[in-house]
C-alpha positions as a LaTeX table, in Angstrom:
\begin{tabular}{lrrr}
\hline
Residue & $x$ (\AA) & $y$ (\AA) & $z$ (\AA) \\
\hline
Met1 & 125.03 & 128.91 & 119.60 \\
Gln2 & 127.39 & 129.72 & 116.52 \\
Ile3 & 125.44 & 131.13 & 113.15 \\
Ser4 & 126.12 & 129.63 & 110.19 \\
Arg5 & 125.23 & 130.69 & 106.47 \\
Phe6 & 123.09 & 128.08 & 105.12 \\
Ser7 & 124.40 & 128.66 & 101.41 \\
Glu8 & 128.25 & 128.19 & 102.53 \\
Ile9 & 127.01 & 124.70 & 104.23 \\
Ala10 & 124.41 & 123.41 & 101.70 \\
Gln11 & 127.16 & 123.73 & 98.80 \\
Asp12 & 129.16 & 120.85 & 99.98 \\
Phe13 & 126.34 & 118.33 & 99.93 \\
Pro14 & 124.93 & 116.69 & 96.66 \\
Val15 & 121.79 & 115.91 & 98.53 \\
Val16 & 119.53 & 117.99 & 100.66 \\
Phe17 & 116.46 & 116.89 & 102.66 \\
Phe18 & 114.28 & 120.08 & 103.72 \\
Asp19 & 111.51 & 119.89 & 106.11 \\
Ser20 & 108.45 & 122.06 & 104.68 \\
Tyr21 & 106.69 & 124.18 & 106.96 \\
Gly22 & 108.98 & 126.28 & 108.65 \\
Val23 & 112.01 & 125.84 & 106.74 \\
Leu24 & 110.64 & 126.41 & 103.01 \\
Arg25 & 107.48 & 128.48 & 103.91 \\
Asn26 & 105.63 & 129.83 & 107.31 \\
His27 & 102.77 & 131.65 & 108.51 \\
Asn28 & 104.18 & 134.60 & 106.47 \\
Gly29 & 104.42 & 132.37 & 103.28 \\
Leu30 & 107.52 & 131.70 & 101.55 \\
Ile31 & 110.51 & 131.96 & 103.28 \\
Pro32 & 112.57 & 135.40 & 101.96 \\
Gly33 & 114.96 & 133.48 & 99.65 \\
Ala34 & 113.42 & 130.11 & 99.37 \\
Ile35 & 113.45 & 130.25 & 95.59 \\
Glu36 & 116.52 & 131.31 & 94.87 \\
Cys37 & 117.99 & 128.57 & 97.42 \\
Val38 & 116.36 & 126.28 & 95.47 \\
Glu39 & 117.32 & 127.50 & 91.87 \\
Gln40 & 120.77 & 127.80 & 93.09 \\
Met41 & 120.68 & 123.81 & 93.95 \\
Arg42 & 119.20 & 122.88 & 90.82 \\
Ala43 & 121.52 & 124.69 & 89.13 \\
Arg44 & 124.55 & 122.95 & 90.93 \\
Gly45 & 122.99 & 119.50 & 90.45 \\
Ile46 & 122.08 & 119.02 & 94.09 \\
His47 & 119.17 & 116.36 & 94.50 \\
Val48 & 116.11 & 117.95 & 96.43 \\
Arg49 & 113.76 & 116.21 & 98.36 \\
Val50 & 110.90 & 117.54 & 101.03 \\
Leu51 & 110.23 & 115.44 & 103.94 \\
Thr52 & 107.11 & 116.51 & 105.80 \\
Asn53 & 105.07 & 115.09 & 108.71 \\
Asn54 & 102.08 & 117.02 & 107.41 \\
Ala55 & 99.75 & 113.73 & 106.71 \\
Ala56 & 96.96 & 116.01 & 105.35 \\
Arg57 & 97.84 & 116.25 & 101.99 \\
Ser58 & 99.04 & 113.59 & 99.42 \\
Pro59 & 102.72 & 114.40 & 97.63 \\
Val60 & 100.61 & 115.87 & 94.70 \\
Ala61 & 98.75 & 118.09 & 96.99 \\
Ala62 & 102.01 & 119.33 & 98.95 \\
Ala63 & 103.79 & 120.25 & 95.71 \\
Ala64 & 100.68 & 122.16 & 94.73 \\
Arg65 & 100.72 & 123.97 & 97.95 \\
Leu66 & 103.95 & 124.86 & 97.69 \\
Ala67 & 103.62 & 126.69 & 94.25 \\
Tyr68 & 100.65 & 128.29 & 95.47 \\
Tyr69 & 102.73 & 129.87 & 98.17 \\
Gly70 & 105.42 & 130.92 & 95.12 \\
Leu71 & 107.38 & 128.20 & 94.87 \\
Pro72 & 106.93 & 125.88 & 91.66 \\
Gly73 & 110.04 & 124.16 & 91.71 \\
Ile74 & 109.35 & 120.81 & 93.25 \\
Pro75 & 107.65 & 118.20 & 92.24 \\
Ala76 & 105.28 & 115.67 & 93.72 \\
Glu77 & 107.75 & 112.77 & 92.99 \\
Glu78 & 110.29 & 114.95 & 95.31 \\
Val79 & 107.64 & 115.13 & 98.23 \\
Ile80 & 107.84 & 112.71 & 101.14 \\
Thr81 & 105.12 & 112.92 & 103.34 \\
Ser82 & 104.41 & 110.73 & 106.81 \\
Gly83 & 101.00 & 109.52 & 105.17 \\
Ala84 & 103.14 & 107.84 & 102.40 \\
Thr85 & 104.64 & 105.47 & 105.09 \\
Thr86 & 101.42 & 105.28 & 107.16 \\
Arg87 & 99.79 & 104.21 & 103.71 \\
His88 & 102.64 & 101.03 & 103.63 \\
Phe89 & 102.00 & 100.38 & 107.27 \\
Leu90 & 98.27 & 99.96 & 106.73 \\
Glu91 & 98.85 & 97.59 & 103.72 \\
Gln92 & 101.07 & 95.40 & 105.45 \\
Lys93 & 99.42 & 95.15 & 108.63 \\
Ile94 & 95.46 & 95.24 & 107.93 \\
Arg95 & 94.36 & 93.43 & 104.85 \\
Ser96 & 90.82 & 94.50 & 104.80 \\
Gly97 & 88.21 & 96.28 & 106.48 \\
Lys98 & 87.40 & 99.68 & 108.14 \\
Val99 & 89.80 & 101.93 & 109.72 \\
Ala100 & 88.54 & 104.21 & 111.87 \\
Tyr101 & 90.27 & 107.95 & 111.80 \\
Leu102 & 90.84 & 111.18 & 113.28 \\
Gly103 & 91.86 & 114.20 & 110.58 \\
Thr104 & 90.15 & 115.51 & 107.70 \\
Pro105 & 88.53 & 113.77 & 104.86 \\
Ala106 & 91.68 & 114.41 & 102.56 \\
Ala107 & 94.21 & 113.12 & 104.86 \\
Ala108 & 92.03 & 109.77 & 104.88 \\
Glu109 & 92.94 & 109.24 & 101.26 \\
Tyr110 & 96.19 & 107.35 & 102.73 \\
Ile111 & 93.56 & 104.95 & 104.21 \\
Ile112 & 91.89 & 104.85 & 101.22 \\
Ser113 & 94.49 & 104.11 & 98.62 \\
Ala114 & 95.57 & 101.24 & 101.04 \\
Gly115 & 92.37 & 99.39 & 99.59 \\
Leu116 & 90.80 & 99.99 & 102.95 \\
Glu117 & 87.36 & 101.77 & 103.85 \\
Ala118 & 88.12 & 104.92 & 105.72 \\
Val119 & 85.78 & 106.17 & 108.24 \\
Pro120 & 85.77 & 109.35 & 111.08 \\
Val121 & 85.35 & 108.39 & 114.19 \\
Ala122 & 82.58 & 110.91 & 114.51 \\
Glu123 & 80.90 & 108.54 & 112.42 \\
Val124 & 81.96 & 105.02 & 114.05 \\
Asp125 & 78.76 & 102.72 & 114.77 \\
Phe126 & 79.76 & 101.41 & 118.37 \\
Asp127 & 77.42 & 98.55 & 117.96 \\
Lys128 & 79.49 & 97.29 & 115.48 \\
Leu129 & 83.05 & 97.87 & 116.52 \\
Asp130 & 84.12 & 94.39 & 115.18 \\
Glu131 & 83.98 & 96.12 & 112.04 \\
Ile132 & 86.61 & 98.73 & 112.96 \\
Lys133 & 90.32 & 97.04 & 112.13 \\
Gly134 & 92.65 & 99.53 & 112.53 \\
Phe135 & 92.63 & 103.13 & 113.78 \\
Ala136 & 94.71 & 106.22 & 112.29 \\
Phe137 & 95.68 & 109.52 & 113.67 \\
Leu138 & 96.14 & 111.61 & 110.68 \\
Asp139 & 95.77 & 115.30 & 110.83 \\
Asp140 & 95.34 & 118.16 & 113.07 \\
Glu141 & 91.88 & 119.41 & 111.92 \\
Gly142 & 88.93 & 117.27 & 111.04 \\
Tyr143 & 87.29 & 116.54 & 114.44 \\
Asp144 & 85.90 & 117.75 & 117.60 \\
Leu145 & 88.90 & 118.49 & 119.97 \\
Asn146 & 86.76 & 116.85 & 123.03 \\
Lys147 & 83.90 & 114.91 & 121.61 \\
Asp148 & 85.87 & 112.89 & 119.17 \\
Ile149 & 88.93 & 112.35 & 121.29 \\
Asn150 & 86.82 & 110.40 & 124.23 \\
Arg151 & 85.05 & 108.57 & 121.30 \\
Thr152 & 88.81 & 107.65 & 120.38 \\
Ile153 & 89.71 & 106.59 & 123.91 \\
Asn154 & 86.40 & 104.44 & 124.14 \\
Leu155 & 86.82 & 102.90 & 120.88 \\
Leu156 & 90.40 & 101.83 & 121.42 \\
Arg157 & 89.40 & 100.47 & 125.18 \\
Gln158 & 87.23 & 98.02 & 123.36 \\
Arg159 & 88.98 & 96.94 & 120.67 \\
Leu160 & 92.60 & 95.95 & 120.46 \\
Val161 & 93.25 & 96.76 & 116.91 \\
Pro162 & 96.45 & 98.06 & 114.82 \\
Val163 & 97.01 & 102.02 & 115.57 \\
Val164 & 99.08 & 104.48 & 113.63 \\
Val165 & 100.24 & 107.71 & 114.26 \\
Ala166 & 100.97 & 109.15 & 110.91 \\
Asn167 & 102.21 & 112.97 & 112.05 \\
Thr168 & 104.31 & 112.75 & 115.46 \\
Asp169 & 104.51 & 116.26 & 115.92 \\
Leu170 & 103.80 & 117.80 & 118.97 \\
Leu171 & 103.02 & 121.57 & 118.19 \\
Tyr172 & 102.49 & 123.90 & 115.26 \\
Pro173 & 103.05 & 127.41 & 114.74 \\
Val174 & 99.81 & 129.49 & 113.85 \\
Asp175 & 101.46 & 132.86 & 113.73 \\
Lys176 & 104.81 & 134.40 & 114.99 \\
Glu177 & 104.37 & 133.87 & 118.82 \\
Asn178 & 101.67 & 131.06 & 119.03 \\
Val179 & 101.47 & 127.47 & 118.51 \\
Ala180 & 98.79 & 125.05 & 118.38 \\
Leu181 & 98.44 & 120.96 & 119.56 \\
Ala182 & 99.38 & 119.08 & 116.78 \\
Thr183 & 98.16 & 115.15 & 116.00 \\
Gly184 & 101.43 & 113.52 & 117.86 \\
Ser185 & 100.51 & 115.48 & 121.05 \\
Ile186 & 96.89 & 113.86 & 121.03 \\
Ala187 & 98.28 & 110.64 & 120.14 \\
Arg188 & 100.68 & 110.49 & 123.27 \\
Leu189 & 97.63 & 111.56 & 125.36 \\
Val190 & 95.75 & 108.63 & 124.36 \\
Glu191 & 98.37 & 106.25 & 124.62 \\
Tyr192 & 99.15 & 107.70 & 128.13 \\
Val193 & 95.18 & 106.87 & 128.86 \\
Leu194 & 95.17 & 103.88 & 127.78 \\
Gly195 & 98.60 & 102.72 & 128.96 \\
Arg196 & 99.65 & 101.39 & 125.10 \\
Gln197 & 102.02 & 102.27 & 122.20 \\
Phe198 & 101.17 & 103.19 & 119.07 \\
Ala199 & 103.14 & 102.72 & 115.79 \\
Lys200 & 104.52 & 106.30 & 114.68 \\
Phe201 & 106.02 & 107.20 & 111.42 \\
Gly202 & 107.05 & 110.64 & 110.12 \\
Lys203 & 110.11 & 112.41 & 111.36 \\
Pro204 & 111.98 & 111.36 & 113.82 \\
Ala205 & 111.06 & 107.47 & 112.77 \\
Ser206 & 113.76 & 106.26 & 110.34 \\
Gln207 & 111.08 & 105.44 & 107.50 \\
Met208 & 110.79 & 108.90 & 105.84 \\
Phe209 & 114.64 & 109.14 & 105.54 \\
Gln210 & 114.89 & 106.12 & 104.10 \\
Met211 & 112.25 & 106.76 & 101.33 \\
Gly212 & 114.04 & 109.79 & 100.89 \\
Leu213 & 117.12 & 108.19 & 100.16 \\
Asp214 & 115.39 & 105.44 & 98.20 \\
Ser215 & 114.17 & 108.24 & 96.06 \\
Val216 & 117.30 & 109.86 & 95.31 \\
Ala217 & 118.93 & 106.48 & 94.73 \\
Gln218 & 117.18 & 106.08 & 91.57 \\
Phe219 & 119.41 & 109.03 & 89.67 \\
Phe220 & 122.57 & 108.72 & 92.44 \\
Pro221 & 122.57 & 104.96 & 93.15 \\
Glu222 & 126.13 & 105.58 & 95.21 \\
Val223 & 124.17 & 107.82 & 97.52 \\
Ser224 & 124.82 & 107.05 & 101.26 \\
Pro225 & 123.56 & 109.20 & 104.66 \\
Lys226 & 127.03 & 111.27 & 104.27 \\
Asp227 & 125.83 & 112.86 & 101.31 \\
Ile228 & 122.73 & 114.47 & 102.77 \\
Leu229 & 122.30 & 117.28 & 104.70 \\
Met230 & 119.07 & 117.31 & 106.73 \\
Val231 & 117.31 & 120.89 & 106.92 \\
Gly232 & 114.61 & 121.48 & 109.84 \\
Asp233 & 113.07 & 123.81 & 112.52 \\
Thr234 & 112.49 & 121.31 & 115.04 \\
Leu235 & 114.85 & 119.44 & 117.32 \\
His236 & 112.68 & 116.52 & 118.26 \\
Thr237 & 111.53 & 115.78 & 114.82 \\
Asp238 & 113.96 & 117.14 & 112.17 \\
Ile239 & 116.96 & 117.48 & 114.06 \\
Leu240 & 116.57 & 114.31 & 116.17 \\
Gly241 & 115.36 & 112.07 & 113.10 \\
Gly242 & 118.38 & 112.89 & 110.73 \\
Asn243 & 120.87 & 112.36 & 113.52 \\
Ser244 & 119.88 & 109.00 & 114.41 \\
Phe245 & 119.48 & 108.35 & 110.58 \\
Gly246 & 123.33 & 109.58 & 110.25 \\
Val247 & 123.19 & 112.71 & 108.22 \\
Thr248 & 124.48 & 116.13 & 108.38 \\
Thr249 & 121.79 & 118.37 & 110.45 \\
Ala250 & 121.05 & 122.00 & 110.06 \\
Leu251 & 118.64 & 123.57 & 112.10 \\
Val252 & 116.57 & 126.83 & 110.98 \\
Leu253 & 115.25 & 129.45 & 113.14 \\
Ser254 & 112.67 & 130.44 & 110.56 \\
Gly255 & 110.00 & 128.29 & 112.55 \\
Asn256 & 109.36 & 126.49 & 115.24 \\
Thr257 & 112.69 & 127.01 & 117.03 \\
Arg258 & 113.48 & 130.85 & 117.78 \\
Ala259 & 116.62 & 132.54 & 118.22 \\
Asp260 & 116.16 & 133.91 & 121.65 \\
Ser261 & 115.54 & 130.17 & 122.96 \\
Val262 & 118.01 & 127.83 & 120.62 \\
Asp263 & 120.56 & 127.76 & 122.88 \\
Leu264 & 118.30 & 126.75 & 126.06 \\
Glu265 & 116.49 & 124.16 & 123.64 \\
Val266 & 119.40 & 122.40 & 122.59 \\
Arg267 & 121.01 & 122.24 & 126.01 \\
Thr268 & 118.12 & 121.07 & 127.79 \\
Ser269 & 116.86 & 118.22 & 124.76 \\
Gly270 & 120.54 & 117.24 & 124.17 \\
Ile271 & 119.86 & 117.23 & 120.54 \\
Ile272 & 122.44 & 118.70 & 119.04 \\
Pro273 & 122.25 & 119.86 & 115.38 \\
Asp274 & 125.50 & 120.08 & 113.27 \\
Phe275 & 124.78 & 123.24 & 111.98 \\
Val276 & 122.54 & 126.39 & 112.94 \\
Cys277 & 121.27 & 128.77 & 110.65 \\
Asn278 & 118.82 & 131.96 & 110.39 \\
Ser279 & 116.76 & 130.54 & 107.36 \\
Ile280 & 117.76 & 128.90 & 103.98 \\
Gly281 & 117.63 & 132.64 & 102.19 \\
Glu282 & 121.12 & 133.36 & 103.77 \\
\hline
\end{tabular}
């Protein structure tokens, strides 16, 4: 595919949505040129938002994480997480009670902030399953991959409760060559085994894009999807979600999608980005 320079593309848009991991940073730290890229956008008056499927951290923690890696120029109010959309779902669907979850205690803050009691699936009392009012797939870590997934399946076989998937990512890179299963893969396995469909948030679902647009609209009231460039490293989340929401999309080759496989992945998936760039640093 034709490779475009990101700096030349971005200057035509008043709003840019970035994915975080694989776009702003990866396993090596910040993407080279990321700091300069964001600074140049600020200088041009471009509205920046970070849309991340990582439900393990709050917007405050996610912004602090970027600052830790050397990118301090993105405040928490400019970070949209899949956990925020999950919290909204829980607030609407479950009025009170306990919500069991797979994930870390930090990710469980999204349940607690919805006014509910968070219970790790490992600590669920199967003699009191009537206390469980919902279930959330939150994070890639914080549980035993074998034991707790079996507990999840058995819990959901016995309790027909709302189930939400906060992170729909199937894989995440752990180094240049290798990946690990992400929360979305675990949720899909459980769906398949149980023959059920769960409520899913995070990209490619539209809720995060709408929250990003609403956030920008506070400062740019006339904003519409045509004003937005979505920048991501994954076809099935960032690019599919952006295409579906009607924004322009740019696929970068600094994360999940590699330069030697991008042509094949686009052809086989049918998910076509408007632009392909090596990274945001060019």
